[in-house]
């Protein structure tokens, strides 16, 4: 009866007991609010910086780009700063934040574990190791590969590293069609340790220029955002962000249990394979473009789940919106708190996400995982 009630609630089956309030309740309002919040946060992020630009002028510049002339005058230098520096950075923050949050929500549903996170399971570490290998060895051992792939080498390598790490963790934790949660987390910790050690070796042999790049890159930064980097990463990340929510009903079914999911017409192993590839694509590209940014994938789904519940039809798009908002806020703090210097954004997200992670562990103490 409990499984039947959950299936009705998640819209997996129809019946006279379906509560219309679940269709027209809080979740749509929360998504509308998050959409408005993302628009507002984007304008604030575009306004604040070394060159202050009033929000009305930001709107006027954006409207002018669309062929509309508003009554708020602006200087050409302000339009140049907005178009060449801030706009690609804001757009990259939105893409990376959405990618990490959606990936975290998908992995938590897929593995039926609230602690599943791309960083905790070694996905980010695998992408980082592959990307660091390209940075350090790209001019020597991997020169042929970098010559063929060009600027796409780093995103492709990061995707490959994250895919290998995800498949390895999943393979180690799966047996007879079932995923052991404890083994999953332990395998993720082991992959993190191995990838971290290999990254340390590459850092040790790097020259001064490579070491300077690695130092800032491994702590996460959006400072290198340009229209070129956005153009390379946007199609890959957008593909994952659009395709992952298409499996929301399958994730709801897996929450009921894999045998129940099969009974409802879903193939859990096929869904797992597709989602693992999409998560690796999103996380690998995000890590390649912005470095390692932790805790977004862990914190955002939990915050949203507390508000609108576990239904992935709302949780996945909501996570994308909230992840974008939080990373925009973290980037705003990173580039203004110690201006004119800039904090690595990974430090800001760790300071925000670390206490939340400890609270999560403390709240679950005594209940087991």
PDB file of C-alpha atoms in Angstrom, residues 38-39 41-43 45-46 87-101 222 237-238 241 319-325 327-328 331:
ATOM      1  CA  UNK A  38      17.890  33.724 -11.028  1.00  0.00           C
ATOM      2  CA  UNK A  39      16.998  36.714 -13.223  1.00  0.00           C
ATOM      3  CA  UNK A  41      20.654  37.510  -9.145  1.00  0.00           C
ATOM      4  CA  UNK A  42      22.036  37.728 -12.680  1.00  0.00           C
ATOM      5  CA  UNK A  43      21.331  41.472 -12.841  1.00  0.00           C
ATOM      6  CA  UNK A  45      26.029  39.979 -10.491  1.00  0.00           C
ATOM      7  CA  UNK A  46      26.266  41.969 -13.721  1.00  0.00           C
ATOM      8  CA  UNK A  87      28.377  38.442 -19.307  1.00  0.00           C
ATOM      9  CA  UNK A  88      30.465  35.330 -20.210  1.00  0.00           C
ATOM     10  CA  UNK A  89      31.427  34.893 -16.547  1.00  0.00           C
ATOM     11  CA  UNK A  90      27.800  35.092 -15.361  1.00  0.00           C
ATOM     12  CA  UNK A  91      26.681  32.717 -18.101  1.00  0.00           C
ATOM     13  CA  UNK A  92      29.437  30.239 -17.199  1.00  0.00           C
ATOM     14  CA  UNK A  93      28.461  30.401 -13.501  1.00  0.00           C
ATOM     15  CA  UNK A  94      24.840  29.632 -14.408  1.00  0.00           C
ATOM     16  CA  UNK A  95      25.839  26.678 -16.590  1.00  0.00           C
ATOM     17  CA  UNK A  96      28.311  25.191 -14.082  1.00  0.00           C
ATOM     18  CA  UNK A  97      26.010  25.681 -11.076  1.00  0.00           C
ATOM     19  CA  UNK A  98      23.074  24.095 -12.906  1.00  0.00           C
ATOM     20  CA  UNK A  99      25.213  21.189 -14.148  1.00  0.00           C
ATOM     21  CA  UNK A 100      26.618  20.341 -10.711  1.00  0.00           C
ATOM     22  CA  UNK A 101      23.247  20.626  -8.935  1.00  0.00           C
ATOM     23  CA  UNK A 222      35.421  31.393 -13.079  1.00  0.00           C
ATOM     24  CA  UNK A 237      26.242  21.077 -20.401  1.00  0.00           C
ATOM     25  CA  UNK A 238      22.896  22.121 -21.886  1.00  0.00           C
ATOM     26  CA  UNK A 241      20.679  19.585 -18.241  1.00  0.00           C
ATOM     27  CA  UNK A 319      18.004  22.043  -8.638  1.00  0.00           C
ATOM     28  CA  UNK A 320      19.275  23.516 -11.900  1.00  0.00           C
ATOM     29  CA  UNK A 321      17.803  26.917 -11.026  1.00  0.00           C
ATOM     30  CA  UNK A 322      18.930  26.919  -7.383  1.00  0.00           C
ATOM     31  CA  UNK A 323      22.410  25.632  -8.268  1.00  0.00           C
ATOM     32  CA  UNK A 324      22.824  28.495 -10.732  1.00  0.00           C
ATOM     33  CA  UNK A 325      21.678  31.026  -8.122  1.00  0.00           C
ATOM     34  CA  UNK A 327      27.058  29.609  -7.675  1.00  0.00           C
ATOM     35  CA  UNK A 328      26.304  33.140  -8.900  1.00  0.00           C
ATOM     36  CA  UNK A 331      31.168  33.929  -7.379  1.00  0.00           C
TER      37      UNK A 331
END
